[in-house]
XYZ file of C-alpha atoms in Angstrom:
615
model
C 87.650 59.646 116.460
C 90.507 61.572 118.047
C 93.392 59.173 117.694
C 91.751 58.305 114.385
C 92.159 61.808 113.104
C 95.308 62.045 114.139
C 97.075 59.335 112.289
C 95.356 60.599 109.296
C 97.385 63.254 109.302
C 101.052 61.605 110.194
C 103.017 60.214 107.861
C 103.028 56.262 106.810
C 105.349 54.708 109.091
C 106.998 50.916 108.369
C 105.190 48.313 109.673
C 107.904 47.234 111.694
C 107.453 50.402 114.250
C 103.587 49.708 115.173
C 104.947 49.718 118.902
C 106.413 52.977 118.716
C 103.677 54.412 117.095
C 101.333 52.989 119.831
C 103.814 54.487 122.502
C 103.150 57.797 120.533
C 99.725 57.138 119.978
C 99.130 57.149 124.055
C 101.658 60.098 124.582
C 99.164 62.088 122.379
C 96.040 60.878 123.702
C 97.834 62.568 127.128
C 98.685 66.156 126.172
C 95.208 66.475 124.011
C 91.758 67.311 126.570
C 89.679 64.925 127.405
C 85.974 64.616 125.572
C 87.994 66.348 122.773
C 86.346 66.559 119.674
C 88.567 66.961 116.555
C 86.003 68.747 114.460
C 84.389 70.924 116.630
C 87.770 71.766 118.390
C 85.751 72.079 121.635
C 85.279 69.507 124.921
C 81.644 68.743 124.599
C 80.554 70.028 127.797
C 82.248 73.426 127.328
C 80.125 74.428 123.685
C 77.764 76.890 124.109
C 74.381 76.097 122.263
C 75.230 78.316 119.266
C 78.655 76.507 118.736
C 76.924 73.102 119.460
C 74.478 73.966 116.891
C 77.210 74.970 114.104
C 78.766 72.016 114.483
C 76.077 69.630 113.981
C 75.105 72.311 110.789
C 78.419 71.369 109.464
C 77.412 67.862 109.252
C 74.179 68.636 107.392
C 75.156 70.928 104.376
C 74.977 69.854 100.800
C 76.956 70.513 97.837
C 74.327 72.341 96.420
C 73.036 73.998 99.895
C 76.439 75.272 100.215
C 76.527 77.204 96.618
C 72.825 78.872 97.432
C 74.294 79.911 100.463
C 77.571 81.678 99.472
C 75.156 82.928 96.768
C 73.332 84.432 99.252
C 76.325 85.968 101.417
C 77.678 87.285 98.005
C 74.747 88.928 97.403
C 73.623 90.705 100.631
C 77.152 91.683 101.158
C 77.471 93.184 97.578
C 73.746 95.206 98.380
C 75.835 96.344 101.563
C 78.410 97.979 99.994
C 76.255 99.885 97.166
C 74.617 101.172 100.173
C 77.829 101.836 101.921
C 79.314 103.559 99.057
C 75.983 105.559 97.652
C 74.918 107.005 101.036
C 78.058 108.725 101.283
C 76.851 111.123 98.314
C 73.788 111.536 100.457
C 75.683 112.666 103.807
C 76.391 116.314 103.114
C 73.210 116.969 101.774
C 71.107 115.116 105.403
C 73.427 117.091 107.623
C 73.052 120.533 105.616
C 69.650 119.947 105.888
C 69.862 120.230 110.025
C 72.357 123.225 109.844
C 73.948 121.608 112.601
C 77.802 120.599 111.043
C 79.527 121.076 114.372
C 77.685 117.706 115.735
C 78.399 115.669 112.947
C 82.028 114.527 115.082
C 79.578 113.191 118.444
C 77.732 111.067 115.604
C 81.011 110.005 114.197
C 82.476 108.726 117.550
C 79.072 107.226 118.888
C 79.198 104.902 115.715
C 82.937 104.520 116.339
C 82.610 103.235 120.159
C 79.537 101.257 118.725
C 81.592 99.601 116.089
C 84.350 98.791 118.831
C 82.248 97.432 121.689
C 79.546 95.898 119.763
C 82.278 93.125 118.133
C 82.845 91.051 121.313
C 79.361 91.313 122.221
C 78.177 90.242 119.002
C 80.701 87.519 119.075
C 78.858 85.731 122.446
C 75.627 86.249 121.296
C 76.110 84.430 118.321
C 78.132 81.631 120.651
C 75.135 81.551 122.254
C 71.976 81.770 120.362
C 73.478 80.508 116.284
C 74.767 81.598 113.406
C 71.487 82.207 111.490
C 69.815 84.527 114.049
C 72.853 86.503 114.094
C 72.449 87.547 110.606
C 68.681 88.195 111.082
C 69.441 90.639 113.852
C 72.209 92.207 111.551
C 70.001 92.315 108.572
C 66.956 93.961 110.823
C 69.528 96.542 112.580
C 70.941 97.472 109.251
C 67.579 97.845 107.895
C 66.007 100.286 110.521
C 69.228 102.641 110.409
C 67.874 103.104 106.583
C 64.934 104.062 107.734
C 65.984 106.273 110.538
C 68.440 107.917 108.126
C 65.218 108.368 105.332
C 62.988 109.693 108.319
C 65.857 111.892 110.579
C 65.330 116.034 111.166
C 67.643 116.574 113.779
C 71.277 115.231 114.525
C 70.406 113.335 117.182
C 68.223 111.311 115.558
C 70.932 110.618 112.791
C 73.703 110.232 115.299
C 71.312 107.166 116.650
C 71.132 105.898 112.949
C 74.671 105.862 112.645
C 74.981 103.754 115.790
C 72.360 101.657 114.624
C 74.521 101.036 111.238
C 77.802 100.356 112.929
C 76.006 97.862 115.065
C 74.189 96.299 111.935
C 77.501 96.418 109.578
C 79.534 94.750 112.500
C 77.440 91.952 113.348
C 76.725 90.869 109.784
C 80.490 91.384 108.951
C 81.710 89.605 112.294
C 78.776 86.622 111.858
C 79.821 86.322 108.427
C 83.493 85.656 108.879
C 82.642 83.212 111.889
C 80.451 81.538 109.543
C 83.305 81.210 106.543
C 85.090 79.413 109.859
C 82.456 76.936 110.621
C 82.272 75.522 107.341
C 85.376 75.587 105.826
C 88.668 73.870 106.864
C 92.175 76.100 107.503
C 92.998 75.379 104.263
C 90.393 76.973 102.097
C 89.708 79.487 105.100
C 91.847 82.286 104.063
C 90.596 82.614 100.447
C 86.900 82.299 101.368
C 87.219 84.685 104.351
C 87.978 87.548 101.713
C 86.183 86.438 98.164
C 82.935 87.847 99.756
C 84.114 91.581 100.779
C 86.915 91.580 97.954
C 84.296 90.897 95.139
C 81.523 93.620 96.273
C 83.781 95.861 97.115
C 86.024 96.731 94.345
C 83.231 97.170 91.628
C 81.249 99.053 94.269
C 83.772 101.532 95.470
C 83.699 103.229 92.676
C 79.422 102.396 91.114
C 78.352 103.591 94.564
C 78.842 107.220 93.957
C 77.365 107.189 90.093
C 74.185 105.207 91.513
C 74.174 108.305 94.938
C 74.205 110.700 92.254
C 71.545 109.296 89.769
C 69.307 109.160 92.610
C 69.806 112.757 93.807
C 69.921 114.078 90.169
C 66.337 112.347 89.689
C 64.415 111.968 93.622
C 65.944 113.510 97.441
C 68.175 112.049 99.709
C 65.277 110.835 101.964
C 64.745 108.330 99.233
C 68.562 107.566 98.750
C 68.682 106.750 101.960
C 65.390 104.916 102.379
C 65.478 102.637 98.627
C 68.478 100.528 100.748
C 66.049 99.860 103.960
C 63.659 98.157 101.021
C 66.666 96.489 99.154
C 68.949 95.153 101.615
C 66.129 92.283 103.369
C 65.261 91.246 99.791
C 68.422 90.743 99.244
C 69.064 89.072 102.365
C 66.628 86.187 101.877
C 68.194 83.986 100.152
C 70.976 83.818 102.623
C 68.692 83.400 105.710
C 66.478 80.700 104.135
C 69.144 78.905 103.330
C 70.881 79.457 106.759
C 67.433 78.526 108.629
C 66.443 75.805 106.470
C 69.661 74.031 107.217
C 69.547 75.031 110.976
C 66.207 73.078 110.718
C 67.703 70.483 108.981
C 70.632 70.178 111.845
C 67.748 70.415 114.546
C 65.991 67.218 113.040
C 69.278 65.454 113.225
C 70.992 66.676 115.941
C 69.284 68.811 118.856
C 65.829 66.325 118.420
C 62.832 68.556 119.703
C 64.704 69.697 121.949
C 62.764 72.610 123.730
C 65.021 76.589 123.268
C 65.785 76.228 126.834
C 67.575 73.176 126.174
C 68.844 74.580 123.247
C 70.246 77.687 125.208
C 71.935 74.620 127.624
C 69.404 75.835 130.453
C 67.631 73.494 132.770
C 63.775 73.519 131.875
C 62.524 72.229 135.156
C 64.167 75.169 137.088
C 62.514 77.830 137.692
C 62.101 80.995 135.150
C 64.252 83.035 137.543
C 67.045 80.516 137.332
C 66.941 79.893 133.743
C 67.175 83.998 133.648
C 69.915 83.769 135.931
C 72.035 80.765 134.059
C 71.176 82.575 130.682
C 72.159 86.127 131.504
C 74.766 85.607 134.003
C 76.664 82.322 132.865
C 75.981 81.805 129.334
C 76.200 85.533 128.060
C 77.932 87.130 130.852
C 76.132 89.803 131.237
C 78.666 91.547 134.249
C 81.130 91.254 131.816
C 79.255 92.858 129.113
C 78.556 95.334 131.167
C 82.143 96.012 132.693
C 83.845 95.352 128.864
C 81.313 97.691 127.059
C 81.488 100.719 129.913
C 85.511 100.381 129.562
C 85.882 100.765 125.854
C 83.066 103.366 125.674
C 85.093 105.889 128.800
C 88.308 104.687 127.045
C 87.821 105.987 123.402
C 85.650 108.695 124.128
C 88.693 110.863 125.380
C 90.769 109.250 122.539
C 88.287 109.830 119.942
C 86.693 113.119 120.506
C 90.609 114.455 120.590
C 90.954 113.012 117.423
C 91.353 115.671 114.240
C 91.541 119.182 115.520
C 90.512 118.591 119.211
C 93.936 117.469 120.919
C 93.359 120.760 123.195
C 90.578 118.542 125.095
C 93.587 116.714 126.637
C 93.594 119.279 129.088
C 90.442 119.081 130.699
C 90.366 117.117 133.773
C 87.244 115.423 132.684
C 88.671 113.885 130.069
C 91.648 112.318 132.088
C 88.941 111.165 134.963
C 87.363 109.443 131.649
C 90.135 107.846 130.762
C 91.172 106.902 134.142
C 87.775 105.139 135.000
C 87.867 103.431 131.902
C 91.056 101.841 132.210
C 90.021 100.862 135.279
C 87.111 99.369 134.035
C 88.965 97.401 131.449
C 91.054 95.811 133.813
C 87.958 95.034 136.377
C 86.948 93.406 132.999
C 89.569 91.318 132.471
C 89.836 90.506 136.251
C 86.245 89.071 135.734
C 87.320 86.933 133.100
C 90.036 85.261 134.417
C 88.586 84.157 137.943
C 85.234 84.556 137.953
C 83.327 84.058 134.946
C 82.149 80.470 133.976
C 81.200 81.281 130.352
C 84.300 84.217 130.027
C 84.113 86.940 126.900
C 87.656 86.085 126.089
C 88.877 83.059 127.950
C 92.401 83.059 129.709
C 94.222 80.610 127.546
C 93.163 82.057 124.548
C 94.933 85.496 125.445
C 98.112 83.636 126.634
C 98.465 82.771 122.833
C 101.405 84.024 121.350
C 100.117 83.512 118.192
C 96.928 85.622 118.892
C 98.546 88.323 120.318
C 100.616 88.835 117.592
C 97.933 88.604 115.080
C 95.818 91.561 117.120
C 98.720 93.759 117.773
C 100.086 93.832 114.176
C 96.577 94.863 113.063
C 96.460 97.450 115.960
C 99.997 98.674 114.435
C 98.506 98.721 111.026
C 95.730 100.579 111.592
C 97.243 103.272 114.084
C 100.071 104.062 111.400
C 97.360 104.492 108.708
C 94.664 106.394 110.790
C 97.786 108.655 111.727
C 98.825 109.391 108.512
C 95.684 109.475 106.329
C 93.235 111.472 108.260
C 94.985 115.122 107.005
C 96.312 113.240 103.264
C 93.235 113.915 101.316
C 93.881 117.840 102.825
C 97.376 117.521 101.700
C 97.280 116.392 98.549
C 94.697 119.114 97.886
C 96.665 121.934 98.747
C 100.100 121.443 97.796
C 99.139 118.387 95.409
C 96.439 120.846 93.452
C 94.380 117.775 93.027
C 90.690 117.591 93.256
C 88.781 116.336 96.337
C 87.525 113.230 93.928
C 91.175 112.465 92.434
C 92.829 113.087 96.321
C 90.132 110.007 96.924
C 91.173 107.770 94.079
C 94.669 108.412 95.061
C 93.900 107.391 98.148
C 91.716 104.514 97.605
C 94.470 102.363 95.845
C 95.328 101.185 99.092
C 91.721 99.475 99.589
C 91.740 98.222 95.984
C 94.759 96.696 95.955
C 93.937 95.308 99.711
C 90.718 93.454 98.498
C 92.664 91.869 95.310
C 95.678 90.515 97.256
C 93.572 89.329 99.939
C 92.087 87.064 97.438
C 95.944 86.100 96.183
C 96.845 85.243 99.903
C 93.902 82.769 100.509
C 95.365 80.786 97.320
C 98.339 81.107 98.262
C 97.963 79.673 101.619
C 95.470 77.528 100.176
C 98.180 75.709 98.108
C 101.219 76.268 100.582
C 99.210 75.194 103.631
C 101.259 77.217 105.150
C 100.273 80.610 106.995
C 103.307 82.536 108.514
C 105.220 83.009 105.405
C 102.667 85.587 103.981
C 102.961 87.501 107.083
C 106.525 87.658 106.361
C 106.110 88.917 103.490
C 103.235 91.148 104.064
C 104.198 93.219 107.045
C 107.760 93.783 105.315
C 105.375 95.085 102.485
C 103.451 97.779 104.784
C 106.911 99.363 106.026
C 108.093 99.766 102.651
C 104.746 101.559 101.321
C 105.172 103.886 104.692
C 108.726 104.931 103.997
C 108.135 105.308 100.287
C 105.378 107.469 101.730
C 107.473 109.517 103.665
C 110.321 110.048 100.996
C 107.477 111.360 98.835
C 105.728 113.235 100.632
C 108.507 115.903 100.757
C 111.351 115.666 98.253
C 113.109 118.745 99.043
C 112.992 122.204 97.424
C 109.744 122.121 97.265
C 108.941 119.465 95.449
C 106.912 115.813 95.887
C 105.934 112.448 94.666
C 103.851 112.662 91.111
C 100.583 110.847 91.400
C 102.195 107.187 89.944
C 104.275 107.355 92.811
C 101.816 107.775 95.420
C 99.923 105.102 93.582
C 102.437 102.547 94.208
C 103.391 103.218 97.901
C 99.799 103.198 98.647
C 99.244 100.096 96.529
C 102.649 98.474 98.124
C 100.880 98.727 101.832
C 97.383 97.392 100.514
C 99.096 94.399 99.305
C 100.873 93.581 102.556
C 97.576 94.585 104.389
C 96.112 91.638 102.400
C 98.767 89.399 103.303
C 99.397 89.786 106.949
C 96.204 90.097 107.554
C 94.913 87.101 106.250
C 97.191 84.936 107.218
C 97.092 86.182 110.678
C 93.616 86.099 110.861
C 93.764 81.907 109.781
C 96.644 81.926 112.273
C 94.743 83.021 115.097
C 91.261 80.985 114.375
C 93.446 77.865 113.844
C 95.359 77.932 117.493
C 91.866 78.117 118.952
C 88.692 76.321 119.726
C 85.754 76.043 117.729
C 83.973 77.936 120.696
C 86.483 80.248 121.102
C 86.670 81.362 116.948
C 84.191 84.106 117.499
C 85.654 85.425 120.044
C 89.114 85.339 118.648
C 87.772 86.638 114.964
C 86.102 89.707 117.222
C 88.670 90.580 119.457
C 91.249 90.545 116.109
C 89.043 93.289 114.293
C 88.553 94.949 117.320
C 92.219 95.119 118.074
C 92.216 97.698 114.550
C 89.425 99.172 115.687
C 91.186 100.474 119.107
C 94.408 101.118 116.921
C 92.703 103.136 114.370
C 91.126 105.589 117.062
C 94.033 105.787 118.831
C 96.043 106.891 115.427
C 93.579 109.485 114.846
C 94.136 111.319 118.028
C 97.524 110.929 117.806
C 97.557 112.773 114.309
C 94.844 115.676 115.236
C 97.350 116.203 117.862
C 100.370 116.689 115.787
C 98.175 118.423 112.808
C 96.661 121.143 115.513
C 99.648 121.412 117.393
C 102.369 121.855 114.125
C 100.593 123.177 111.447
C 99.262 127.005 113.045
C 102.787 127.267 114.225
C 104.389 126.603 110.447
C 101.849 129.006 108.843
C 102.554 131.697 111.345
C 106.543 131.007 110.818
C 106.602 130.998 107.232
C 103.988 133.381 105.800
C 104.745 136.225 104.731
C 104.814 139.518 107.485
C 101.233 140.803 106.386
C 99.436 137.856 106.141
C 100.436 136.497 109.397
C 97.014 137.192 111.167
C 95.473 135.266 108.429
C 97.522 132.082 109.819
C 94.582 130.815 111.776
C 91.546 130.683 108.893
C 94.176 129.607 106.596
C 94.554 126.427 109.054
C 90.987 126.089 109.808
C 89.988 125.695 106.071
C 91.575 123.936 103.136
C 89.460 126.487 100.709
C 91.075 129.617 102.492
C 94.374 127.833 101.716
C 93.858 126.643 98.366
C 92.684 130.390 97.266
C 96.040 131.521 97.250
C 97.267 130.942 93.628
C 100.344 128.729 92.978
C 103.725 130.657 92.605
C 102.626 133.199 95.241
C 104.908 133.650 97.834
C 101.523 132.809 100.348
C 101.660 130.060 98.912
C 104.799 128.270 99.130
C 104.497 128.719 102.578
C 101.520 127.451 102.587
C 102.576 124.522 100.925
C 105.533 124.327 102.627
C 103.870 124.507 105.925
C 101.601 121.267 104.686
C 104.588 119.429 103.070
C 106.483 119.635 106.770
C 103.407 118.627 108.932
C 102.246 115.805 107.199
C 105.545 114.752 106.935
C 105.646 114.461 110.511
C 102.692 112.604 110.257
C 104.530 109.924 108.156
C 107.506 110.126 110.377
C 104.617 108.776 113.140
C 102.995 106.569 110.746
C 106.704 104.893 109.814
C 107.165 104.470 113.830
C 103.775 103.080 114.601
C 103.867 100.414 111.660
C 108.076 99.035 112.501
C 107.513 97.272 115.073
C 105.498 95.209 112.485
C 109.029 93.384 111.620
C 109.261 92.188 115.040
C 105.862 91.292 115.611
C 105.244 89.141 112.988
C 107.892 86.888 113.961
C 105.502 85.717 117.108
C 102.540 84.213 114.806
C 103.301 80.275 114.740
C 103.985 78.951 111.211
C 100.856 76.536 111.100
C 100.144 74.050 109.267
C 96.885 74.426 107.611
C 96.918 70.651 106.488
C 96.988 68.687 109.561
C 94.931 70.221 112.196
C 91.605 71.738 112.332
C 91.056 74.414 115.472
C 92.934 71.854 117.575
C 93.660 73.477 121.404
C 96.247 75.701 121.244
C 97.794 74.766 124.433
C 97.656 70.437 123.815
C 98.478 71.740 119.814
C 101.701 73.042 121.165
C 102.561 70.376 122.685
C 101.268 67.785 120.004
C 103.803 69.251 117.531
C 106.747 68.631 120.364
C 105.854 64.884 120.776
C 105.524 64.612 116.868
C 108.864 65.721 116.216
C 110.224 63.170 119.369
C 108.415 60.754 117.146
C 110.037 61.160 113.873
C 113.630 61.540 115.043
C 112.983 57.874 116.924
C 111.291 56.875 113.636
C 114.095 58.128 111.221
């Protein structure tokens, strides 16, 4: 099968070279693993049941199993976002209801860390136990943060639904893209990794709201948020009878009867306590669960809980001791990984890849220059913009709009180039552009700034790149790795902006707090100088000041200067971009399917040996 699959995908060579194409026949036979299987990209004693069990699912779908199935993901992921999108009507109506605002930023970092630590995780379950329970669990945690939200009185009990929705949202969003992976080639990867989000979301992002606000206008917010805990498992069957039925299916022909320990590659004649051992300590890893979730959480608590107007925190030795431990931690973690663990969270050779790295950091970049520069923009545009909260939003948003449409663009395009590095060139360039349009715009001189067009375009210039690099990078990354290892990979890549995008918004509560009280205090006028402090506090103290007032131009002033430090930071963070990309290894889509990075690498070197002796 191996060597077969191979020459499929060299070119025809004259008949009169068969020797030196058996001489580079054995040559690659020698740099690829042994047991390798071409279209599982694994060794067959290194799957983990839930890989095993894709595999053999990939063997098993039908043309029209397949379309009931997409059908499926389409629509659960479409109900997702109409609850995404409504609830948000519903938020400042729960949390007025507690009288308990100052909380609302421990909720908002619990879901964070949740959202952060629970992709990895989520990524070796699912390696572990299969695709299809994956997305029950998602579809059941999803559904009882609805009803938590519907059923909460106090702030604790919605902070816990929060955490219950970042967990539910991840895994169904992480599950999903591994299962785009499983059953499409390289090729066709990239545009069927983004139809399912780019399609729900762009209709959604902007029905959401009107369907929030028909419900309020007509029932309570308890049954805003409740309706989705009814509607989101209806809409989810389709997808998980399909899902199970062909799990079944792949069971009858390739796992036998096999009983789950088997399944779970456990020993059934062992005893319980061993098969508890081998599950929880080889299989899952649970000490490096343990280590990897206890070193995110005391790593981006400090970072996030500094974020927005908290970068005073910074000097509290608790914080640093946080920090400290979790860093620590991390690197206990990865310590684990390398030399200890048989069944690792993120295996050695996969982090060596040049091609991975590159692919997490420029979405770590990415996000950190946008969470930097867009957490005070809505405030901004406000104030010295005059716009409206709801047209500061839509200004905003044209970055996620134009995002979910070129993603779509860059999956054909890939799809017919079979190429993926060249639309990271182009992208990343993109995202730089958009940032120092930004920052030209943001303040012109004499007081003036970019016109709403113009802050259209830059924002629309960086959702297009976003599209691009990201992916291509994320095909690039999921191609240089195993089958086994493409959960893992896909995880630790969203992850990557998860970490950059908390890290940005600390950075930019720091320069906000730090810059902004000392502008106001500078510029305003002698008599309102005590005023300088619940002017900076609230956006509706500023914005009473009428326009032409001499309180406010330096009001506006003092806005136009900090956030344009904030896009001085966001035009740093996202540069290094144009060096980055460079890394990511130009694959090609056509001729390999999640080959081993390491044997790939050196497969290309002995092809290109081959065709300079051919030619």
């Amino acid at each position: 099968m191996e060597q077969e699959a191979i020459s499929q995908s060299q070119p025809h060579r004259p008949t009169d070279t068969s020797s030196s194409n058996k001489e580079t026949d054995d040559r690659i036979t020698e740099v690829l693993p042994q047991k390798h299987d071409v279209e599982t990209g694994s060794t067959a004693d290194s799957a983990q049941a839930g890989v095993q069990r894709a595999a053999i699912l990939q063997k098993t779908w039908s043309k029209k199993g397949m379309i009931i199935t997409f059908m499926g993901l389409f629509l659960y992921t479409l109900a997702t976002h109409f609850g995404d999108y409504s609830s948000q009507v519903y938020i400042p109506y729960t949390t007025s209801s507690f009288k308990n605002h100052s909380s609302m930023s421990a909720a908002r970092v619990a879901s964070n860390i949740a959202s952060i630590t629970a992709y990895p995780i989520i990524a070796k379950l699912g390696d572990v136990f299969g695709r299809g329970e994956m997305f029950t669990f998602s579809i059941l945690i999803t559904t009882l943060c609805y009803v938590i939200y519907a059923a909460c009185t106090n702030i604790s009990q919605y902070a816990i639904a929060a955490v219950f929705h970042s967990i539910g949202s991840t895994g169904f969003g992480l599950t999903q893209q591994v299962f785009i992976a499983d059953v499409t080639n390289l090729v066709n990867r990239g545009l069927w990794s983004t139809l399912p989000d780019s399609i729900s979301t762009i209709p959604t992002l902007y029905l959401g709201t009107t369907i929030g606000q028909s419900v309020l206008d007509h029932s309570t917010w308890r049954w805003g948020w409740g309706m989705w805990a009814i509607v989101l498992p209806v809409c989810g069957l389709p997808l998980l009878g399909s899902v199970f039925f062909h799990q079944h299916q792949a069971i009858k022909n390739g796992l036998g009867k096999k009983r789950l320990a088997a399944q779970l590659g456990l020993n059934a004649s062992q005893p319980w306590w061993k098969q508890a051992y081998e599950l929880l300590w080889v299989q899952l890893d649970l000490p490096g669960a343990l280590l990897l979730l206890a070193g995110l959480a005391l790593t981006l608590i400090p970072i996030s809980l500094t974020g927005a107007n908290r970068s005073d925190r910074w000097q509290s030795a608790t914080f640093i001791a946080l920090l400290v431990v979790g860093i620590v931690l991390l690197v206990l973690f990865a310590l684990w990984d390398i030399f200890v663990a048989k069944k690792p969270f993120i295996p050695y050779r996969m982090v060596r890849s040049k091609t991975v790295a590159a692919a997490c950091l420029l979405g770590a970049l990415d996000f950190l220059h946008y969470s930097m520069f867009t957490v005070f923009y809505s405030s901004y545009l406000q104030v010295v913009g005059g716009y409206s909260p709801g047209h500061a939003t839509r200004i905003d948003n044209a970055l996620r709009v134009s995002f979910q449409a070129s993603g779509i663009f860059a999956g054909l395009f890939m799809k017919y180039t079979k190429r993926s590095q060249i639309w990271v060139l182009i992208g990343a360039p993109l995202c730089v552009l958009g940032m120092g349009i930004l920052l030209y715009l943001i303040d012109m001189g004499d007081g003036k700034m970019g016109n709403e067009a113009s802050f259209v375009t830059a924002k629309a210039l960086i959702g297009i790149g976003r599209g691009f690099y990201q992916t291509a990078s994320q095909v690039s990354a999921q191609a240089v790795v195993t089958k086994q290892e493409i959960s893992v990979v896909t995880a630790v890549f969203f992850a990557s902006m998860g970490v950059g995008g908390a890290i940005g918004t600390s950075i930019s509560g720091a320069i906000w707090r730090n810059n902004l009280p000392t502008k106001l205090r500078q510029y305003l006028p002698e008599e309102l100088k005590p005023q300088a402090m619940a002017i900076f506090q609230s956006i509706v103290t500023a914005k009473k000041y009428a326009k032409g007032t001499p309180a406010r131009e330096a009001i506006d002033r003092s806005y136009r200067e900090t956030q344009r430090l904030l896009a001085i930071g966001g035009l740093c963070a996202v540069s290094p971009m144009l060096i980055v990309m460079f890394f990511l290894k130009n694959v090609h889509l056509d001729k390999r399917d999640n080959v081993v990075g390491d044997a790939e690498e050196r497969l290309d070197k002995v092809e290109g040996e081959s065709g300079k002796q051919v030619s």
